Coordinates of C-alpha atoms and ligand atoms in Angstrom, one line a residue:
M1 CA -48.9 35.1 28.7
N2 CA -46.7 32.2 27.1
F3 CA -45.6 32.3 23.1
D4 CA -43.6 28.8 23.7
L5 CA -44.6 26.6 21.1
S6 CA -45.0 22.8 23.0
P7 CA -42.1 20.5 22.6
E8 CA -44.8 17.9 20.1
Q9 CA -45.7 21.2 18.1
D10 CA -41.5 21.8 17.8
A11 CA -41.3 18.3 17.3
L12 CA -43.8 18.8 14.2
R13 CA -42.0 21.8 12.8
Q14 CA -38.9 20.0 12.7
N15 CA -40.1 17.2 11.2
V16 CA -42.0 18.8 8.6
R17 CA -38.9 21.2 7.5
S18 CA -36.6 18.2 7.2
F19 CA -39.1 16.7 5.0
A20 CA -39.6 19.5 3.6
E21 CA -35.9 20.0 2.7
A22 CA -34.8 17.3 2.1
E23 CA -38.0 15.7 -0.2
I24 CA -39.7 18.8 -1.5
A25 CA -37.4 21.0 -2.7
P26 CA -35.9 19.3 -4.6
R27 CA -38.5 18.8 -7.2
A28 CA -40.5 21.8 -6.5
G29 CA -38.8 23.6 -9.2
E30 CA -39.9 21.2 -12.2
L31 CA -43.0 20.2 -10.8
D32 CA -44.0 24.2 -11.3
E33 CA -42.2 24.0 -14.8
K34 CA -44.1 21.2 -15.8
E35 CA -47.5 21.6 -14.5
E36 CA -47.3 18.4 -12.5
F37 CA -49.4 17.5 -9.8
S38 CA -47.5 15.3 -7.3
Y39 CA -48.8 11.6 -6.2
D40 CA -45.9 10.5 -4.9
L41 CA -44.8 13.7 -3.0
T42 CA -48.9 13.3 -1.9
A43 CA -48.4 9.9 -0.9
R44 CA -45.3 10.7 1.4
M45 CA -46.9 14.1 2.6
A46 CA -50.0 11.7 3.7
D47 CA -47.1 9.4 5.3
I48 CA -45.7 11.9 7.6
G49 CA -49.7 12.4 8.7
L50 CA -50.3 15.5 6.8
F51 CA -53.9 14.7 6.3
G52 CA -56.8 14.9 8.6
M53 CA -54.5 17.0 10.7
I54 CA -57.2 18.3 13.3
I55 CA -59.4 15.3 13.0
P56 CA -59.9 12.7 15.7
E57 CA -58.4 9.3 16.1
E58 CA -61.6 7.9 16.2
Y59 CA -62.4 9.2 11.8
G60 CA -59.2 8.2 10.8
G61 CA -57.5 11.8 11.8
Q62 CA -54.0 13.0 13.8
G63 CA -56.4 14.2 16.4
L64 CA -53.9 18.2 16.1
D65 CA -54.7 21.7 17.5
Y66 CA -55.2 23.8 15.1
L67 CA -52.1 25.1 15.4
S68 CA -50.1 22.3 14.8
Y69 CA -51.8 22.1 11.5
I70 CA -51.0 26.1 10.7
I71 CA -47.4 25.4 11.2
A72 CA -47.2 22.7 9.5
V73 CA -48.6 24.2 6.1
E74 CA -45.9 27.3 7.1
E75 CA -43.4 24.6 6.9
L76 CA -44.6 23.4 4.1
A77 CA -44.9 27.1 2.4
R78 CA -41.2 28.2 3.4
V79 CA -39.8 25.8 0.4
D80 CA -43.4 25.4 -2.1
A81 CA -46.7 26.9 -2.3
S82 CA -48.1 24.2 -4.6
Q83 CA -47.4 20.8 -2.1
A84 CA -48.6 23.3 1.2
A85 CA -51.4 24.1 -1.2
T86 CA -52.6 20.8 -1.5
I87 CA -52.8 20.0 1.9
A88 CA -54.3 23.3 3.1
A89 CA -56.9 23.0 0.7
D90 CA -57.4 19.5 1.7
N91 CA -57.5 19.4 5.7
S92 CA -59.1 23.0 5.9
L93 CA -61.7 23.2 2.6
G94 CA -61.6 19.4 2.0
I95 CA -62.4 17.9 4.7
N96 CA -63.2 20.0 8.3
P97 CA -66.1 20.6 6.6
I98 CA -67.3 17.1 6.3
Y99 CA -66.1 16.7 10.3
Y100 CA -67.7 20.4 11.2
F101 CA -71.3 19.6 9.4
G102 CA -71.5 16.2 8.2
N103 CA -73.4 13.1 10.2
D104 CA -72.0 10.2 11.9
E105 CA -72.5 8.3 8.9
Q106 CA -71.3 10.4 6.4
K107 CA -68.1 11.1 8.7
R108 CA -67.4 7.4 8.8
Y109 CA -68.0 6.9 5.2
W110 CA -65.6 9.6 4.1
L111 CA -63.2 10.6 6.4
P112 CA -60.9 7.9 7.3
P113 CA -60.4 7.8 3.7
L114 CA -59.6 11.4 3.5
C115 CA -57.5 11.2 6.5
S116 CA -55.3 8.8 4.9
G117 CA -54.3 11.1 1.7
K118 CA -55.4 8.2 -0.5
M119 CA -58.5 9.8 -1.1
L120 CA -58.6 14.4 -1.7
A121 CA -61.2 16.1 -1.3
A122 CA -63.0 19.3 -2.7
F123 CA -64.2 22.5 -1.7
G124 CA -66.7 23.8 -4.8
L125 CA -67.8 27.3 -4.1
T126 CA -66.5 29.2 -6.3
E127 CA -68.6 29.9 -9.5
P128 CA -67.4 31.5 -12.9
D129 CA -69.6 34.1 -12.2
A130 CA -69.9 33.8 -8.2
G131 CA -66.2 34.7 -7.1
S132 CA -66.3 37.7 -4.0
D133 CA -70.1 37.8 -4.1
A134 CA -70.4 34.1 -3.0
S135 CA -73.9 33.9 -2.9
A136 CA -74.8 34.4 -5.9
S137 CA -74.0 30.5 -7.2
R138 CA -76.5 29.6 -10.3
T139 CA -75.5 25.4 -9.4
T140 CA -78.6 24.3 -8.8
A141 CA -80.4 21.0 -6.5
V142 CA -83.5 19.9 -7.6
K143 CA -85.0 17.0 -5.3
D144 CA -85.8 14.3 -8.0
G145 CA -87.9 11.4 -5.2
N146 CA -85.1 10.6 -2.7
E147 CA -82.2 12.4 -5.0
W148 CA -81.3 16.1 -5.9
V149 CA -80.3 16.8 -9.1
I150 CA -77.4 19.4 -9.4
N151 CA -77.0 21.1 -12.3
G152 CA -74.3 23.8 -13.0
S153 CA -70.4 24.4 -13.0
K154 CA -67.8 25.6 -10.2
M155 CA -64.3 27.7 -11.4
F156 CA -60.8 27.4 -9.6
I157 CA -61.4 24.1 -7.4
T158 CA -58.1 23.5 -5.9
N159 CA -58.0 19.4 -5.3
A160 CA -60.8 18.3 -7.9
A161 CA -59.4 16.6 -10.9
T162 CA -56.9 14.4 -9.4
D163 CA -57.4 10.5 -10.1
I164 CA -57.6 10.4 -6.4
T165 CA -60.1 13.1 -5.6
G166 CA -63.2 11.3 -4.4
V167 CA -65.5 14.1 -3.3
I168 CA -66.7 17.7 -3.9
I169 CA -68.1 19.4 -1.8
V170 CA -70.5 21.5 -3.7
Q171 CA -72.8 24.7 -3.1
A172 CA -76.3 24.6 -4.8
V173 CA -79.4 27.1 -5.0
T174 CA -82.3 24.6 -3.4
D175 CA -85.3 26.9 -3.4
R176 CA -85.8 30.5 -2.6
R177 CA -86.3 32.1 0.5
P178 CA -89.4 34.2 1.8
D179 CA -86.7 36.9 2.1
G180 CA -86.5 36.9 -1.8
R181 CA -82.6 35.9 -1.1
P182 CA -81.6 32.0 -2.4
E183 CA -81.9 29.0 -0.4
L184 CA -78.4 27.5 -0.5
S185 CA -77.5 23.3 0.9
C186 CA -74.4 21.9 0.8
F187 CA -74.5 17.8 -1.1
L188 CA -71.7 15.3 -0.9
L189 CA -71.1 14.9 -4.3
P190 CA -68.8 11.5 -5.1
A191 CA -66.5 11.7 -8.0
D192 CA -67.4 9.2 -10.1
T193 CA -71.0 10.9 -10.1
K194 CA -72.3 10.5 -13.1
G195 CA -73.3 13.4 -15.5
F196 CA -70.0 15.5 -13.2
E197 CA -67.0 15.7 -15.1
A198 CA -63.5 18.2 -14.0
R199 CA -61.5 19.9 -16.2
T200 CA -57.9 20.9 -15.1
L201 CA -57.4 24.1 -15.6
H202 CA -53.4 24.6 -17.2
G203 CA -51.3 27.7 -17.7
K204 CA -51.8 29.2 -14.1
M205 CA -49.2 31.8 -13.1
V206 CA -49.1 30.6 -9.5
W207 CA -49.5 26.7 -7.6
R208 CA -48.4 25.6 -10.7
A209 CA -47.6 21.8 -9.0
S210 CA -51.1 21.8 -7.4
N211 CA -54.2 20.8 -8.9
T212 CA -56.7 22.8 -10.0
A213 CA -60.2 23.0 -12.1
Q214 CA -63.3 24.0 -13.8
L215 CA -66.1 21.4 -12.2
F216 CA -69.4 20.7 -15.2
F217 CA -72.7 19.4 -13.4
N218 CA -74.7 17.6 -15.1
D219 CA -78.0 16.7 -14.0
C220 CA -75.9 14.8 -11.2
R221 CA -77.6 12.6 -9.2
V222 CA -76.9 12.3 -5.3
P223 CA -79.0 10.5 -2.6
E224 CA -80.8 12.5 -0.5
S225 CA -78.4 11.8 2.8
N226 CA -75.3 13.2 1.3
M227 CA -77.1 16.8 2.2
L228 CA -74.2 18.5 4.1
G229 CA -76.3 19.2 7.4
Q230 CA -79.8 20.7 7.4
R231 CA -81.0 22.4 4.3
G232 CA -81.2 25.9 3.7
E233 CA -77.5 26.3 5.7
G234 CA -74.9 25.7 2.7
F235 CA -73.7 29.2 2.5
K236 CA -73.4 29.1 6.5
Q237 CA -71.2 25.9 6.0
M238 CA -69.3 27.6 3.0
M239 CA -68.7 31.1 5.6
R240 CA -67.2 29.2 9.2
T241 CA -65.0 26.3 6.5
L242 CA -64.1 29.6 4.8
D243 CA -63.0 31.1 8.2
G244 CA -60.9 28.3 9.2
G245 CA -59.2 28.3 5.5
R246 CA -57.8 32.1 5.6
L247 CA -55.8 30.8 8.3
S248 CA -54.5 28.8 6.6
I249 CA -53.8 30.7 3.3
G250 CA -51.6 33.4 6.6
A251 CA -50.3 30.2 6.4
M252 CA -49.1 29.8 3.9
G253 CA -48.0 33.6 3.2
L254 CA -46.1 33.3 6.6
G255 CA -44.6 30.6 5.7
G256 CA -43.9 32.1 2.0
A257 CA -42.5 35.3 3.7
Q258 CA -39.9 33.3 5.9
G259 CA -39.1 31.5 2.6
A260 CA -38.2 34.7 0.8
F261 CA -36.7 36.9 3.7
E262 CA -34.1 33.5 3.8
L263 CA -33.5 33.2 0.5
G264 CA -33.2 37.3 0.4
L265 CA -30.6 37.1 3.3
K266 CA -28.4 33.7 2.1
Y267 CA -28.5 35.9 -1.2
A268 CA -27.1 39.3 0.4
K269 CA -24.1 37.3 2.8
E270 CA -22.6 35.7 -0.5
R271 CA -23.3 37.7 -3.2
E272 CA -20.1 40.6 -3.1
Q273 CA -20.6 43.6 -4.8
F274 CA -18.1 47.3 -4.5
G275 CA -15.6 44.5 -2.7
R276 CA -18.1 43.5 0.0
P277 CA -21.3 41.3 0.4
I278 CA -24.2 43.4 -0.6
G279 CA -25.9 42.5 2.7
E280 CA -23.1 44.8 4.7
F281 CA -24.9 47.7 2.5
Q282 CA -27.2 49.8 4.7
V283 CA -30.0 49.6 1.7
N284 CA -29.5 46.1 1.7
A285 CA -29.0 45.6 5.5
F286 CA -32.4 47.8 6.4
K287 CA -34.5 45.7 3.7
I288 CA -33.4 42.4 5.7
A289 CA -34.3 43.4 8.8
D290 CA -37.9 44.9 7.7
M291 CA -38.3 41.5 6.5
A292 CA -37.0 39.7 9.6
L293 CA -39.9 42.1 11.5
Q294 CA -42.8 41.4 9.4
V295 CA -42.7 38.1 9.2
E296 CA -42.8 38.0 13.7
A297 CA -45.2 40.3 13.5
A298 CA -47.3 38.5 10.7
R299 CA -46.6 35.1 13.5
N300 CA -47.7 36.7 15.8
M301 CA -50.6 37.2 14.7
L302 CA -51.3 34.4 12.8
Y303 CA -50.8 32.4 16.3
R304 CA -52.9 34.2 17.9
A305 CA -55.7 33.5 15.9
C306 CA -55.3 29.3 15.8
F307 CA -55.0 30.5 19.5
Y308 CA -58.9 32.1 19.0
A309 CA -60.0 29.1 16.8
D310 CA -58.6 26.4 19.5
E311 CA -60.0 28.1 22.8
G312 CA -63.2 27.8 20.7
R313 CA -63.1 31.5 20.7
P314 CA -64.6 33.5 17.7
Y315 CA -61.8 33.8 15.3
G316 CA -63.2 35.3 12.1
Q317 CA -62.1 39.1 12.1
A318 CA -58.4 37.9 13.4
G319 CA -58.4 35.1 10.9
A320 CA -59.3 37.9 8.3
M321 CA -56.6 39.8 10.0
A322 CA -54.1 37.5 9.8
K323 CA -54.8 36.1 6.3
L324 CA -54.4 39.8 4.7
Y325 CA -51.5 41.1 6.6
C326 CA -49.5 37.0 6.0
S327 CA -50.2 38.2 2.6
E328 CA -49.1 41.8 2.1
V329 CA -46.3 40.3 4.2
M330 CA -44.9 38.1 1.7
R331 CA -45.6 40.6 -0.9
M332 CA -43.2 43.1 0.6
C333 CA -40.4 39.9 1.2
V334 CA -40.2 38.5 -1.9
L335 CA -40.6 42.2 -3.8
H336 CA -37.5 42.9 -1.2
A337 CA -36.0 39.4 -1.7
Q338 CA -35.9 39.5 -5.5
Q339 CA -34.4 42.9 -5.8
L340 CA -31.6 41.5 -3.5
H341 CA -31.0 38.8 -6.3
G342 CA -31.2 41.5 -8.8
G343 CA -31.1 39.5 -12.9
Y344 CA -31.1 36.4 -11.4
G345 CA -33.9 36.6 -9.3
L346 CA -35.9 36.9 -12.8
M347 CA -34.8 33.9 -13.6
K348 CA -36.3 30.3 -13.0
E349 CA -33.3 28.3 -12.2
Y350 CA -34.0 31.1 -8.3
A351 CA -36.3 30.0 -5.8
I352 CA -37.2 33.8 -4.9
E353 CA -38.6 33.9 -9.0
R354 CA -40.9 31.0 -7.8
F355 CA -41.7 32.8 -4.4
Y356 CA -42.8 35.6 -5.9
R357 CA -45.3 34.4 -8.8
D358 CA -46.6 32.4 -5.3
Q359 CA -47.1 34.8 -4.0
R360 CA -49.6 37.0 -6.1
L361 CA -52.5 34.2 -5.7
L362 CA -52.6 35.0 -2.0
E363 CA -54.1 38.5 -2.3
V364 CA -57.0 36.4 -4.5
G365 CA -57.6 33.1 -3.3
E366 CA -60.1 32.6 -0.4
G367 CA -61.7 35.5 -0.5
T368 CA -59.5 38.9 -1.7
S369 CA -57.4 40.9 0.4
E370 CA -60.5 43.3 -0.5
I371 CA -63.3 41.1 1.1
Q372 CA -60.6 41.1 4.1
R373 CA -60.9 44.3 4.7
L374 CA -64.6 44.3 3.8
V375 CA -65.1 41.2 6.7
I376 CA -62.7 43.6 9.4
A377 CA -64.5 46.9 8.6
R378 CA -67.7 44.6 9.7
S379 CA -66.5 43.5 12.1
L380 CA -66.1 46.9 13.7
G381 CA -69.8 47.6 12.7
L382 CA -69.9 49.3 9.6
N383 CA -72.4 48.4 7.1
V384 CA -70.5 48.6 4.3
R385 CA -70.6 46.5 0.9
Ligands
COS401 N1 -69.6 32.2 10.0 C1 -70.9 31.7 9.6 N2 -72.3 33.0 8.7 C2 -71.9 34.0 7.9 C3 -70.4 34.1 7.9 C4 -70.1 33.4 8.5 N3 -68.2 33.1 9.0 N4 -70.4 35.4 7.2 C5 -71.4 35.7 6.5 N5 -72.2 34.6 7.3 C6 -74.0 34.1 7.7 C7 -74.6 35.6 7.6 O1 -75.2 35.5 9.0 C8 -75.3 35.4 7.2 O2 -76.8 35.2 7.4 P1 -78.3 34.8 7.3 O3 -79.5 35.2 6.3 O4 -79.0 34.4 7.9 O5 -78.6 36.5 7.3 C9 -75.4 34.7 5.6 O6 -74.2 34.3 6.1 C10 -75.1 36.2 4.4 O7 -74.3 37.1 4.8 P2 -74.2 38.5 4.5 O8 -75.7 38.8 4.1 O9 -73.0 38.8 5.4 O10 -73.3 37.8 3.1 P3 -72.7 38.9 1.9 O11 -73.6 38.3 0.7 O12 -72.8 40.2 1.8 O13 -71.1 38.5 1.7 C11 -69.0 37.9 2.0 C12 -70.1 38.3 2.4 C13 -68.4 39.1 1.3 C14 -68.2 38.0 3.4 C15 -68.8 36.9 1.2 O14 -69.2 36.4 0.2 C16 -67.3 36.3 1.3 O15 -67.0 35.5 2.3 N6 -67.1 36.5 0.1 C17 -65.9 36.0 -0.4 C18 -66.2 34.6 -0.7 C19 -64.5 33.5 -0.9 O16 -64.1 33.9 -0.5 N7 -64.0 33.1 -2.0 C20 -62.7 32.0 -2.3 C21 -63.4 30.7 -2.4 S1 -61.9 30.5 -2.6 S2 -61.2 28.5 -1.6

């Protein structure tokens, strides 16, 4: 067993860390305050190769392993969840399904612009009435000659309403299966399709500088060739994509936990009360020790799941565990780090305030913590609902 990262993975970590500290950290608070998606930071993240990270070079990607991608997301999230979210949602939910399930023509058409970061892709699964129950889609696609006509709406879709959003992967009901359940298929819907509208959602508590949208499909026509993979395979495609997406959310939890831990540790060394740094009081030192302990455990769990993914082994259970654990470790870290900051931790001037809010998404997005427990319990042979 070897716990060392490769020299390339170490170099990638250093590179992303330096970038995040130099270019994201100084602006994260302001972008969060203004709820502003940053096109120039997105372009800079493209410059350093953060799009299409696991996609082979022949399609314009970086040709890296999954762990390298996860390390990049972790390093972004250590500084700012919003920019990490832009990268995570685009790589694992937007780009990967096209790579995994698209035919060669679709890959050659969509992947190069997506991997360049000049275009974003979005994952259209969740609907106003289909959240945890992801197969309860009401969006429909009806065949009309050589086209599919899509009607319906999607909710909470990351990267879907930017000026550079190029394509939405849409799960829609295409028929009813013999067992009475809906037949679900996925489509590549170009963002300039007539009848498509994306409205940015404002007033978010979390990830305020990432783009989140509600989508509307009003008689949107796409050619037959825009179906992704096989008809009726849509739900499985979405579930497989989410297995990988959960590793990204794990990375956001791990990076956020690491960032909160570092903020707490620094503050505890600097802040003096009763004549000494507050970190020298056992009650605070133990909080810091617990953070260090659990961040390390979370890292091992997440990297092990990535190792399975890179080896081509099943990782659904390991990914659900890592996502759940990293999210909860980040929760513990933001609570401890904010407590260490006392009154200052409640002020926007201090980054821990943003970390505290951003953490909440991790236990809700890409499958709530309850859904992760369900996936884990089912993987143990329990027929639980
Ligand atoms: N990979 C591939 N296929 C999968 C799968 C996976 N990870 N999980 C389930 N499937 C398949 C099953 O094998 C089954 O196939 P058949 O139709 O051939 O029998 C089918 O999908 C339905 O599976 P199941 O009966 O388990 O589906 P349920 O409706 O019970 O729900 C959960 C499964 C709850 C796990 C799913 O709806 C889920 O993950 N919900 C959360 C959604 C989510 O994360 N949303 C957030 C999106 S934010 S981007």
